[in-house]
Coordinates of N, CA and C and ligand atoms in Angstrom, one line a residue:
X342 N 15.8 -13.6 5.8 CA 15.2 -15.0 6.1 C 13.7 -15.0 6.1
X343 N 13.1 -15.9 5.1 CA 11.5 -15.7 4.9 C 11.3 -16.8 6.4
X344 N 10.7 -15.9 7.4 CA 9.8 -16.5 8.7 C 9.0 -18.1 8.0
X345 N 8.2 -18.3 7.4 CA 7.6 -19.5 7.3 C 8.3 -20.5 5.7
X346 N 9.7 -20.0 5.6 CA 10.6 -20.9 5.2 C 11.2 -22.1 6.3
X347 N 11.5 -21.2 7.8 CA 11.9 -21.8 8.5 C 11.3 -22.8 9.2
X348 N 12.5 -23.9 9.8 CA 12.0 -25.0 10.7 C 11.6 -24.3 12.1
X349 N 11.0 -24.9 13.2 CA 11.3 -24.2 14.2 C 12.0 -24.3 15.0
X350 N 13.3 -25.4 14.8 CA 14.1 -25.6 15.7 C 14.9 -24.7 14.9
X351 N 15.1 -24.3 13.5 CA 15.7 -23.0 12.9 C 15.3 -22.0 13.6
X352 N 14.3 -21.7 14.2 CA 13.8 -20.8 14.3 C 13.9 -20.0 15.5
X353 N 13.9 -21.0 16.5 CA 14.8 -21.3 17.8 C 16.4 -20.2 18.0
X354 N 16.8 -20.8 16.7 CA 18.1 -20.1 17.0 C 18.7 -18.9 16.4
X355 N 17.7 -18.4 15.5 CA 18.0 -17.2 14.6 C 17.9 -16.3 15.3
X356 N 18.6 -15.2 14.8 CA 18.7 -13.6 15.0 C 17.5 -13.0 15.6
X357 N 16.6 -12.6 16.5 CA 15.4 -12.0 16.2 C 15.1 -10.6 17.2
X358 N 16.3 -9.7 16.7 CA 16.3 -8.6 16.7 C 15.4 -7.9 15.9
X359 N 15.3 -7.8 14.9 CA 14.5 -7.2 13.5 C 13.4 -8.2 12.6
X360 N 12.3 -7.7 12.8 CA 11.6 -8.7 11.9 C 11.1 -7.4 10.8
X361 N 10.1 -7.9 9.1 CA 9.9 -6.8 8.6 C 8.5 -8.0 8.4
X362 N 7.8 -6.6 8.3 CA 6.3 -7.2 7.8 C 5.5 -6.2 6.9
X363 N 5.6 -7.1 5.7 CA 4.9 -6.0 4.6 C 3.2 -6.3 4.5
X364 N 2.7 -5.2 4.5 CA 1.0 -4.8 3.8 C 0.9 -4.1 3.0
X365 N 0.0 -4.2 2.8 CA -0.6 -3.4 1.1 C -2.7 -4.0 0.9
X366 N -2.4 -3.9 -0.4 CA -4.2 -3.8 -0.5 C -4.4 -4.7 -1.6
X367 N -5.2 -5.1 -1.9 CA -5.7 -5.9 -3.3 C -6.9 -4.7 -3.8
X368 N -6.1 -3.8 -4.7 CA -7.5 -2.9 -5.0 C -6.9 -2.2 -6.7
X369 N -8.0 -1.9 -7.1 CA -8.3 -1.2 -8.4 C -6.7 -0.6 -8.5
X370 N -5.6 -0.8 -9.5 CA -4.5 0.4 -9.9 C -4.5 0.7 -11.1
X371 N -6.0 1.6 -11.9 CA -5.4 1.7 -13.6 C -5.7 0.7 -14.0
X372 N -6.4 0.6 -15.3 CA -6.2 -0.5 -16.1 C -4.9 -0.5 -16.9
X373 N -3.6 -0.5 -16.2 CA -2.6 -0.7 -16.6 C -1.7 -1.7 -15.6
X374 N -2.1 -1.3 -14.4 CA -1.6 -1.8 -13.3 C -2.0 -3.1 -12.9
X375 N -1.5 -4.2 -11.7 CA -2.5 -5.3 -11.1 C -3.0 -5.1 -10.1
X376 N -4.1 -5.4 -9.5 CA -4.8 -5.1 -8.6 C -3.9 -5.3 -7.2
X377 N -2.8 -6.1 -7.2 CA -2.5 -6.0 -6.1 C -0.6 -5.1 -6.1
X378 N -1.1 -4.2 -6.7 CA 0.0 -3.2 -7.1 C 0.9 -3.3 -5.4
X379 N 0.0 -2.3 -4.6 CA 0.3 -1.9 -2.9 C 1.0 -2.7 -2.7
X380 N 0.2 -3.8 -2.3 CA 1.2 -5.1 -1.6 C 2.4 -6.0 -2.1
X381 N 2.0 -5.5 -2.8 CA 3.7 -6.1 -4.2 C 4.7 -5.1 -4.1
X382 N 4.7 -4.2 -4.2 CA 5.7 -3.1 -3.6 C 6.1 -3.2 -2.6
X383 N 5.4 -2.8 -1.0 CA 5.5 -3.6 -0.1 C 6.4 -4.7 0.4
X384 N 6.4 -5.8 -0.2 CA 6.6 -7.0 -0.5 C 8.1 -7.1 -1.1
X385 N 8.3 -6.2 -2.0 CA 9.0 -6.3 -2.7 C 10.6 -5.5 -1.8
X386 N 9.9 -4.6 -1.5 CA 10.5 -3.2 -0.7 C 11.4 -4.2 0.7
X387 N 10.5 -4.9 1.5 CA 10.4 -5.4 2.8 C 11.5 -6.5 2.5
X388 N 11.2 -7.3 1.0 CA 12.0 -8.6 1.1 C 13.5 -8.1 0.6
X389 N 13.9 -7.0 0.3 CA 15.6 -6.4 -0.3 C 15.9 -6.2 1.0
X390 N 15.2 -5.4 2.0 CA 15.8 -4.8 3.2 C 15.9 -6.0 4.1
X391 N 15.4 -7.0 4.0 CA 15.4 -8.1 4.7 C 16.7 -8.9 4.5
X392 N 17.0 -8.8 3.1 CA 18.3 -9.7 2.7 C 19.2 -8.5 2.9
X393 N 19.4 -7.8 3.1 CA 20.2 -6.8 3.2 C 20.8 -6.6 4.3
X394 N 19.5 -6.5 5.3 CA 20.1 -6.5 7.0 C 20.0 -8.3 7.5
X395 N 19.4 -9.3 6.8 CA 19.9 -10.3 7.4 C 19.2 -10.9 8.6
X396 N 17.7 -9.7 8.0 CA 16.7 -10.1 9.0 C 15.2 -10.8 9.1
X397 N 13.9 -11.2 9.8 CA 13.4 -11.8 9.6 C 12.5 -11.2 8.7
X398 N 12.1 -11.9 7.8 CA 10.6 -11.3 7.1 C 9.4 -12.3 7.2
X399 N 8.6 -11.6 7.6 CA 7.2 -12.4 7.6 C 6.2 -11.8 6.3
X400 N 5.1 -13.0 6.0 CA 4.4 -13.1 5.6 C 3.8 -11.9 5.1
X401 N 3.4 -11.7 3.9 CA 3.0 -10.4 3.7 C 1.2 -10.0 4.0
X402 N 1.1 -9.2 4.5 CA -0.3 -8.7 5.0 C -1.4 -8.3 3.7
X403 N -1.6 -9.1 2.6 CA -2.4 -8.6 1.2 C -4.1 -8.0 1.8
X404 N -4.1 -7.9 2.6 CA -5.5 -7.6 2.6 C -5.5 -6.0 3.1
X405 N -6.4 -5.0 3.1 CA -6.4 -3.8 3.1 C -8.0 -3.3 3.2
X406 N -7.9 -1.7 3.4 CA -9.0 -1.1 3.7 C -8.9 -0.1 2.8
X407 N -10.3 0.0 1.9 CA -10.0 1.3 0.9 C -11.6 1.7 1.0
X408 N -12.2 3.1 1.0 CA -13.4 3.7 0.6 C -14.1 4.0 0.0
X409 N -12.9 4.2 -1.2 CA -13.5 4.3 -2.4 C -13.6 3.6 -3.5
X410 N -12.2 3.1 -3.9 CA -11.8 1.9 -5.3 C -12.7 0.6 -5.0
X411 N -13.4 0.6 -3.6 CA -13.9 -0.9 -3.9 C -15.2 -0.5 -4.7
X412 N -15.4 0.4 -5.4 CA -16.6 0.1 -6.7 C -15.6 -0.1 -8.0
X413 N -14.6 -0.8 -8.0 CA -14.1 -1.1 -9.4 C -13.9 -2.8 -9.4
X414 N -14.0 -3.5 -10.4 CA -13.9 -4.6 -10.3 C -12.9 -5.3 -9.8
X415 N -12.3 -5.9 -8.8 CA -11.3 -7.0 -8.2 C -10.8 -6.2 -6.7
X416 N -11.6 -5.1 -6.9 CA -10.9 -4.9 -5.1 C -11.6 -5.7 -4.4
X417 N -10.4 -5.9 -2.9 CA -11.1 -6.1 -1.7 C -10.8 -5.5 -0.7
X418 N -12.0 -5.4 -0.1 CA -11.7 -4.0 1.3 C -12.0 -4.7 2.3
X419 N -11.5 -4.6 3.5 CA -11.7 -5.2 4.7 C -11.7 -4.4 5.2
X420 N -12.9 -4.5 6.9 CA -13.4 -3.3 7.5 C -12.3 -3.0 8.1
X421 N -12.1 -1.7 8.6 CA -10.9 -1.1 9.8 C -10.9 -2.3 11.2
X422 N -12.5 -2.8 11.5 CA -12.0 -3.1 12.8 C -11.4 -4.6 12.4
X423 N -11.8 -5.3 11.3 CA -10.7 -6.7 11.1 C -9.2 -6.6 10.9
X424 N -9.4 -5.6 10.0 CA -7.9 -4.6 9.9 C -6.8 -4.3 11.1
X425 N -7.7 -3.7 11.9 CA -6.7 -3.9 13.4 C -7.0 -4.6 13.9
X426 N -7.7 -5.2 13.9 CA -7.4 -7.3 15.0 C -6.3 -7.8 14.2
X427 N -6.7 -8.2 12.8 CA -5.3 -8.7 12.0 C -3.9 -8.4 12.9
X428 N -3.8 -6.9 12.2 CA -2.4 -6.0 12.7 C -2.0 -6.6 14.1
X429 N -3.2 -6.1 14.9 CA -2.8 -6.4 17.0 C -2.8 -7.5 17.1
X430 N -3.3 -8.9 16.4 CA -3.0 -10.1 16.9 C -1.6 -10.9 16.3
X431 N -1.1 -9.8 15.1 CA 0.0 -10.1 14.4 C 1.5 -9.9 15.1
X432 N 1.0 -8.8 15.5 CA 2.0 -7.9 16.3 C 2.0 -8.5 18.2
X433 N 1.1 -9.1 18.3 CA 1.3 -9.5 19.7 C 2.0 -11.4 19.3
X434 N 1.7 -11.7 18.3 CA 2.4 -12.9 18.4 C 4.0 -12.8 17.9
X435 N 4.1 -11.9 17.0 CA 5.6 -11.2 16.8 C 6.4 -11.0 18.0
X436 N 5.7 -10.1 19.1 CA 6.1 -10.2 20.5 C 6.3 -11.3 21.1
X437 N 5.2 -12.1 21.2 CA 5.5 -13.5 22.0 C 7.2 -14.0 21.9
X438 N 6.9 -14.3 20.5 CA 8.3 -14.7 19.6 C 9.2 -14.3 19.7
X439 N 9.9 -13.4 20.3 CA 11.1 -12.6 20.6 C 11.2 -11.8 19.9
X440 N 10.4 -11.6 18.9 CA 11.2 -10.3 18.3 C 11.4 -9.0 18.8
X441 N 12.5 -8.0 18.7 CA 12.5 -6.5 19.4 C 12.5 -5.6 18.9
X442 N 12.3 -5.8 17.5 CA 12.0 -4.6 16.6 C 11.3 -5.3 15.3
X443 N 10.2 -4.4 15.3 CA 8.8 -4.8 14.1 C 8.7 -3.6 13.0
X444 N 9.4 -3.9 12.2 CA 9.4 -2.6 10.8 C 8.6 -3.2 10.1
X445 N 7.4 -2.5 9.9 CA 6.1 -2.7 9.1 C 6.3 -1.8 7.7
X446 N 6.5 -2.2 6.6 CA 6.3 -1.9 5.2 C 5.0 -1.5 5.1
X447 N 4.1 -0.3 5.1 CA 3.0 -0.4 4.5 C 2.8 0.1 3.4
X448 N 2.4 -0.1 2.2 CA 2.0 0.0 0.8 C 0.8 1.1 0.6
X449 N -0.2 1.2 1.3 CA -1.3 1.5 1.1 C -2.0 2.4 2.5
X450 N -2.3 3.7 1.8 CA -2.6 4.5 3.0 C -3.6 4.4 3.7
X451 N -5.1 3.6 2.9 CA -5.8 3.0 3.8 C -5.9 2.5 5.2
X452 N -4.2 2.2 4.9 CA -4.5 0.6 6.1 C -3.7 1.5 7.3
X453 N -3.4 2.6 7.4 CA -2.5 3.5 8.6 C -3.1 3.6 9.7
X454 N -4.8 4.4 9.7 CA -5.5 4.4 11.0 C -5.8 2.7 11.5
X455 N -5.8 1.6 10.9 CA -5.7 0.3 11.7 C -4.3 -0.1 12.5
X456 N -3.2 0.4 11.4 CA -1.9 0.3 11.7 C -1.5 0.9 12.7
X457 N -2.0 2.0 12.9 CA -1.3 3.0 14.2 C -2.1 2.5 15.3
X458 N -3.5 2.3 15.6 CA -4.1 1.8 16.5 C -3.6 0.5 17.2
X459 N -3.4 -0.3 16.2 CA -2.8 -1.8 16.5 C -1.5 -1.3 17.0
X460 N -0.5 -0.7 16.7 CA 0.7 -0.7 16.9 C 0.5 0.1 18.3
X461 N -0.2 1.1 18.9 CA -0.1 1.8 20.0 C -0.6 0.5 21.0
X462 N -1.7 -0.1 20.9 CA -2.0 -1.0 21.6 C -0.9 -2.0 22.3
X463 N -0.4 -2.6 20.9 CA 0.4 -3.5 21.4 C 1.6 -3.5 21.7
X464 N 2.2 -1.8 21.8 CA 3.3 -1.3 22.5 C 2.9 -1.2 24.0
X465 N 1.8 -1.0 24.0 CA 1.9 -0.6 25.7 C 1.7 -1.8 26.5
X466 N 1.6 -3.3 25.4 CA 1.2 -4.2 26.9 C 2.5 -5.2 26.4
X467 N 3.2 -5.1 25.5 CA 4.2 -5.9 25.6 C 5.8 -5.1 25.2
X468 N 7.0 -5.9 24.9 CA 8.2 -5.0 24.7 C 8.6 -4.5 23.2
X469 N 7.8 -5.2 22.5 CA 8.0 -4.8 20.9 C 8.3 -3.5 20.6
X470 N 9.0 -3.4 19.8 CA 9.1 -1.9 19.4 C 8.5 -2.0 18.0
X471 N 7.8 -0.7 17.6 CA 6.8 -1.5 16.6 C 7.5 -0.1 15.3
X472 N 7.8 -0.3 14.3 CA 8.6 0.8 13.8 C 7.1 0.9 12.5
X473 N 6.2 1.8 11.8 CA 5.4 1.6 10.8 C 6.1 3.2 9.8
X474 N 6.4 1.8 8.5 CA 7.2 2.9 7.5 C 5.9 3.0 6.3
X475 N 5.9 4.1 5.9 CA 4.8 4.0 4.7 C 5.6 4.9 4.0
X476 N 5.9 3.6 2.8 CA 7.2 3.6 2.2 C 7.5 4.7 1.4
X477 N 5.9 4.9 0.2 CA 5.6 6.2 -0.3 C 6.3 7.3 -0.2
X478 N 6.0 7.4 1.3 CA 6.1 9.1 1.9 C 7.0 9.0 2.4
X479 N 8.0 7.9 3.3 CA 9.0 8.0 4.4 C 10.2 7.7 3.8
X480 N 10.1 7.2 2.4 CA 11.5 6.3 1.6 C 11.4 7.0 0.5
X481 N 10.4 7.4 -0.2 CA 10.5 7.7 -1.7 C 10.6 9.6 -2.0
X482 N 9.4 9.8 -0.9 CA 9.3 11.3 -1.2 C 10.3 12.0 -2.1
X483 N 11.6 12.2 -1.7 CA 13.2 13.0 -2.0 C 12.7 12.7 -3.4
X484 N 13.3 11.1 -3.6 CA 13.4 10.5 -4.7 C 12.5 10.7 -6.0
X485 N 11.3 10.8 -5.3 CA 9.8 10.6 -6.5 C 10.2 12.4 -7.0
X486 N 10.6 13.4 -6.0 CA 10.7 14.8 -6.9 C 11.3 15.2 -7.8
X487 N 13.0 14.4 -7.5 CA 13.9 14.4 -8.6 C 13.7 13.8 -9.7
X488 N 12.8 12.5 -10.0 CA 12.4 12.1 -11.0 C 11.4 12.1 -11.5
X489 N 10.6 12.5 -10.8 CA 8.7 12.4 -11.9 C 8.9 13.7 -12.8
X490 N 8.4 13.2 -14.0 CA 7.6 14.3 -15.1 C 6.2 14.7 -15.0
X491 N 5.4 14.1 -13.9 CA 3.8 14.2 -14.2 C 3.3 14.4 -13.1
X492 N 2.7 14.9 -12.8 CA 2.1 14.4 -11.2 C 2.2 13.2 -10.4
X493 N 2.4 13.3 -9.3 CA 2.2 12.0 -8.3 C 1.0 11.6 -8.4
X494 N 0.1 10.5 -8.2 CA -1.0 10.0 -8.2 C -1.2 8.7 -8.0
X495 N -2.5 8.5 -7.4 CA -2.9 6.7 -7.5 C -2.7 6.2 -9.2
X496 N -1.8 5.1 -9.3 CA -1.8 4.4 -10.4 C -1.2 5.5 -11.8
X497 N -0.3 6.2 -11.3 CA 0.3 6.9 -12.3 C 1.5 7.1 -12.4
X498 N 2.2 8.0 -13.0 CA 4.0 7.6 -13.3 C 4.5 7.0 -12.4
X499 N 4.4 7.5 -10.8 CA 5.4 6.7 -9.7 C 4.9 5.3 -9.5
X500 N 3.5 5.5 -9.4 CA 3.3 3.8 -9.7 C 3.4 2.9 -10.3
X501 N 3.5 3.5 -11.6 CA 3.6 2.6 -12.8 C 5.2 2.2 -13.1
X502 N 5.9 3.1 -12.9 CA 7.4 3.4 -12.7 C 8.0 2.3 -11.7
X503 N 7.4 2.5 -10.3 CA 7.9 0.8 -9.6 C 7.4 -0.4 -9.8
X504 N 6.0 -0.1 -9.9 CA 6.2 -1.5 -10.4 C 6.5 -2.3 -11.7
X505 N 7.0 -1.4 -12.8 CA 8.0 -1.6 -14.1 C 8.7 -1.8 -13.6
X506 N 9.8 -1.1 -12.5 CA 11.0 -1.8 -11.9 C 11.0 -3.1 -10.9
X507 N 10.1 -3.1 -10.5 CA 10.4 -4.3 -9.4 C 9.5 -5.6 -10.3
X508 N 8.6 -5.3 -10.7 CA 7.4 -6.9 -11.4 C 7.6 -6.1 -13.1
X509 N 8.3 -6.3 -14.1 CA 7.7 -5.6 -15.2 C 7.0 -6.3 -15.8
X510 N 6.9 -7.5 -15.9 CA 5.8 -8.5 -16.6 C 4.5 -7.7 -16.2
X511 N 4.2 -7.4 -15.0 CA 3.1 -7.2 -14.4 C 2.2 -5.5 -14.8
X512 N 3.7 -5.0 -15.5 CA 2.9 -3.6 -16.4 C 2.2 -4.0 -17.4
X513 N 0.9 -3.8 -18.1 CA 0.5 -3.8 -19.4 C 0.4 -2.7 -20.0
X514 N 0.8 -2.1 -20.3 CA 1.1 -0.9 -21.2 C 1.5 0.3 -19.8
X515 N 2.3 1.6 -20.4 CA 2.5 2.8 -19.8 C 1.8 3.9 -20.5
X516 N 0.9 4.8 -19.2 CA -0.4 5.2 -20.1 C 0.9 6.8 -20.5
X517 N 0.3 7.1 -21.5 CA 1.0 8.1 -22.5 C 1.0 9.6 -21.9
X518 N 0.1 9.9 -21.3 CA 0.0 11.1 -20.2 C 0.9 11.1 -19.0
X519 N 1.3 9.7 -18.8 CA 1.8 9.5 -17.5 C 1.4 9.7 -16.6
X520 N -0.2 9.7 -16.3 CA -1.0 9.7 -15.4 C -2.6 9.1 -15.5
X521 N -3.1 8.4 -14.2 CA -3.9 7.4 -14.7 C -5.0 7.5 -12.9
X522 N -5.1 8.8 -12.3 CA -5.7 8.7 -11.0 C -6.7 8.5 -10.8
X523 N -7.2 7.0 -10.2 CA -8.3 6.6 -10.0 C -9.2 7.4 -9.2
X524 N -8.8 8.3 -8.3 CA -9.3 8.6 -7.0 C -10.3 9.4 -7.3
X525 N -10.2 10.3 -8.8 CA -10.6 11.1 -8.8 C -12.1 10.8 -9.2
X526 N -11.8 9.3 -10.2 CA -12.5 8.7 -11.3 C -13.4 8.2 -10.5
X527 N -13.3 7.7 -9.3 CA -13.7 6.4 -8.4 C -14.8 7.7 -7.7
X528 N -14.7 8.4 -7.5 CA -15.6 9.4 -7.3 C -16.6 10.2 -7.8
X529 N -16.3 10.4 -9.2 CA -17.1 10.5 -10.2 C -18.3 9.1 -10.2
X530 N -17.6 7.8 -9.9 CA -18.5 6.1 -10.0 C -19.3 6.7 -9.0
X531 N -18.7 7.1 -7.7 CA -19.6 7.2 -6.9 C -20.9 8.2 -6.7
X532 N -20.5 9.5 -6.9 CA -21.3 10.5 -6.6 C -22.2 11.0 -8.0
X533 N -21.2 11.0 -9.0 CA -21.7 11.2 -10.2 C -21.3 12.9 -10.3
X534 N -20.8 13.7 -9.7 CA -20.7 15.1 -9.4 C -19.0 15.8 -9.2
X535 N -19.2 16.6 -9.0 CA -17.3 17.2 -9.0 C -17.6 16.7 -7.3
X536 N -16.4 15.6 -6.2 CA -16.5 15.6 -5.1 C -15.7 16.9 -4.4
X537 N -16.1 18.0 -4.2 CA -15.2 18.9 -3.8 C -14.5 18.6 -2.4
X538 N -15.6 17.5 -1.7 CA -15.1 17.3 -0.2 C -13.3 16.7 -0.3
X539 N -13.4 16.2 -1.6 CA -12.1 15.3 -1.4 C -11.1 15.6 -2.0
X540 N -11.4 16.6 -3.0 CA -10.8 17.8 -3.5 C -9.8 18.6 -2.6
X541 N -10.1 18.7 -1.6 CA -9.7 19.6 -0.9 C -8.4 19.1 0.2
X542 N -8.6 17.6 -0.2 CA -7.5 16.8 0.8 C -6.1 16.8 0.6
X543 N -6.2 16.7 -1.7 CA -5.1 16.7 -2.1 C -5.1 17.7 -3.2
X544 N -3.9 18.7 -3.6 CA -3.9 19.2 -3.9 C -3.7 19.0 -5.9
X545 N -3.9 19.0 -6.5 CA -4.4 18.9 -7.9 C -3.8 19.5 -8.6
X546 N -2.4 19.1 -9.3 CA -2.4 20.1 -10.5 C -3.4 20.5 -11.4
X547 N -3.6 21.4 -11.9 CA -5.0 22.1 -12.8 C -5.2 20.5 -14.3
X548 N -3.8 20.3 -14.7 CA -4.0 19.7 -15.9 C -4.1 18.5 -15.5
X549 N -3.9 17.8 -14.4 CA -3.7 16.7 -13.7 C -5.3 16.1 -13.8
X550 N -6.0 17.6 -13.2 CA -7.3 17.3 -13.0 C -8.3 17.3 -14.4
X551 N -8.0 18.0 -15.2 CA -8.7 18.1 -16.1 C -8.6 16.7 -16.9
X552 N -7.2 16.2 -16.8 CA -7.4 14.8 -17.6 C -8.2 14.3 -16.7
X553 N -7.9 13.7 -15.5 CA -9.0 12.9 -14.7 C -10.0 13.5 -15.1
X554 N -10.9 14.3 -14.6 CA -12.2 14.5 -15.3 C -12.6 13.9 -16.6
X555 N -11.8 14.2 -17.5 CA -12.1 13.3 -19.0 C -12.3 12.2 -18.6
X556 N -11.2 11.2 -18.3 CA -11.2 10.0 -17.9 C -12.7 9.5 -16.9
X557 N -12.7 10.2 -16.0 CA -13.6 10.1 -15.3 C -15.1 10.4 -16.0
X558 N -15.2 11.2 -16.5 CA -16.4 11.3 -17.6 C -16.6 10.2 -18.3
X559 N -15.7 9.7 -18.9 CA -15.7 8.5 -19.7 C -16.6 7.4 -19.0
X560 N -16.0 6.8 -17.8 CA -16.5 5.9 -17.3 C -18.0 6.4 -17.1
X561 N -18.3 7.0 -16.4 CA -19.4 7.4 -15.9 C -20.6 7.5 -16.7
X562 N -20.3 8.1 -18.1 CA -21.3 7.1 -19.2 C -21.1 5.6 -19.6
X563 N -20.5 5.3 -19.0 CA -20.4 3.9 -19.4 C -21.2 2.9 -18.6
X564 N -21.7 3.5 -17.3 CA -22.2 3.2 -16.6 C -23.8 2.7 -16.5
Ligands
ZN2023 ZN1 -1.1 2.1 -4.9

């Protein structure tokens, strides 16, 4: 049931055991991808489980926090602390409302340190239970190993791969490498240099990186 389909004397009388609330980001995915890849997934993820269990879904949360992709053209980043007022004022009106369980879909790893903040807060002053899935890692992981050919990555096979399946209109081509990682690239925009600090966060297949590098080289004269 989409939450702001409803009347509110509908609303009055529904189920409100379970609500789901999807987020995600409006940011850079590949120039193959749309910018609002995250939250379309998300969205997409939140509104099946919602018809499925027959429960509320709200409004999807499009806005996001990213560090680095906001030097590519069409991101938007919003700071951490708008980010958890959003979340805490979302989640305490959810509360008001009856609901007793809040499964949060999140799309985009950005938005977690606002999400967990907001969610600890507004467990301790009201009765919500606040459940935060980050779909990625908590629903796909198993899945993404048995099937990928290529590395995991921002805007590459697994990404390009869902959202073929859930929006395919919204693919413009599938890059041929089967991998397309901004992260690495978006770093090269920024620093101009190998970022080793961020290197060290995730781990790199050797050929993974070497194509990014190209890729990333590319841009960086272009500049
Ligand atoms: Zn993404």
């Amino acid at each position: 049931m989409r939450w702001w389909e409803l009347t509110w004397p509908e609303f009055e009388k529904v189920d409100k055991t379970v609500a789901l609330l999807p987020t995600g980001i409006v940011e850079a995915h590949g120039p193959h991808l749309p910018l609002g890849t995250d939250a379309l997934m998300a969205t997409y993820i939140a509104e099946e489980a919602a018809k499925r269990a027959n429960a509320l879904l709200l409004p999807t949360v499009w806005y996001g926090n990213t560090y680095v992709l906001d030097k590519f053209p069409g991101t938007i980043s919003i700071s951490n602390e708008t980010l958890y007022m959003l979340y805490r004022d979302i989640f305490r009106e959810v509360a008001r409302n009856g609901i007793k369980y809040l499964v949060v879909i999140n799309g985009h790893g950005g938005n977690t340190d606002a999400l967990n903040m907001a969610a600890k807060d507004v467990a301790k002053e009201t009765n919500l239970v606040i459940i935060i899935i980050n779909w990625w890692i908590d629903l796909a992981k198993e899945a993404r190993k048995k099937v990928l050919e290529t590395p995991e990555g921002h805007a590459a096979e697994d990404e390009t791969s869902e959202v073929w399946a859930a929006y395919p209109d919204l693919v413009k081509w599938i890059p041929r490498d089967g991998s397309a990682d901004e992260w690495v690239e978006a770093r090269f925009r920024v620093y101009g240099k190998e970022p080793t600090q961020w290197s060290t966060r995730r781990p790199y297949r050797d050929t993974h990186q070497e194509q990014a590098r190209k890729r990333a080289g590319q841009y960086w004269r272009q500049q």
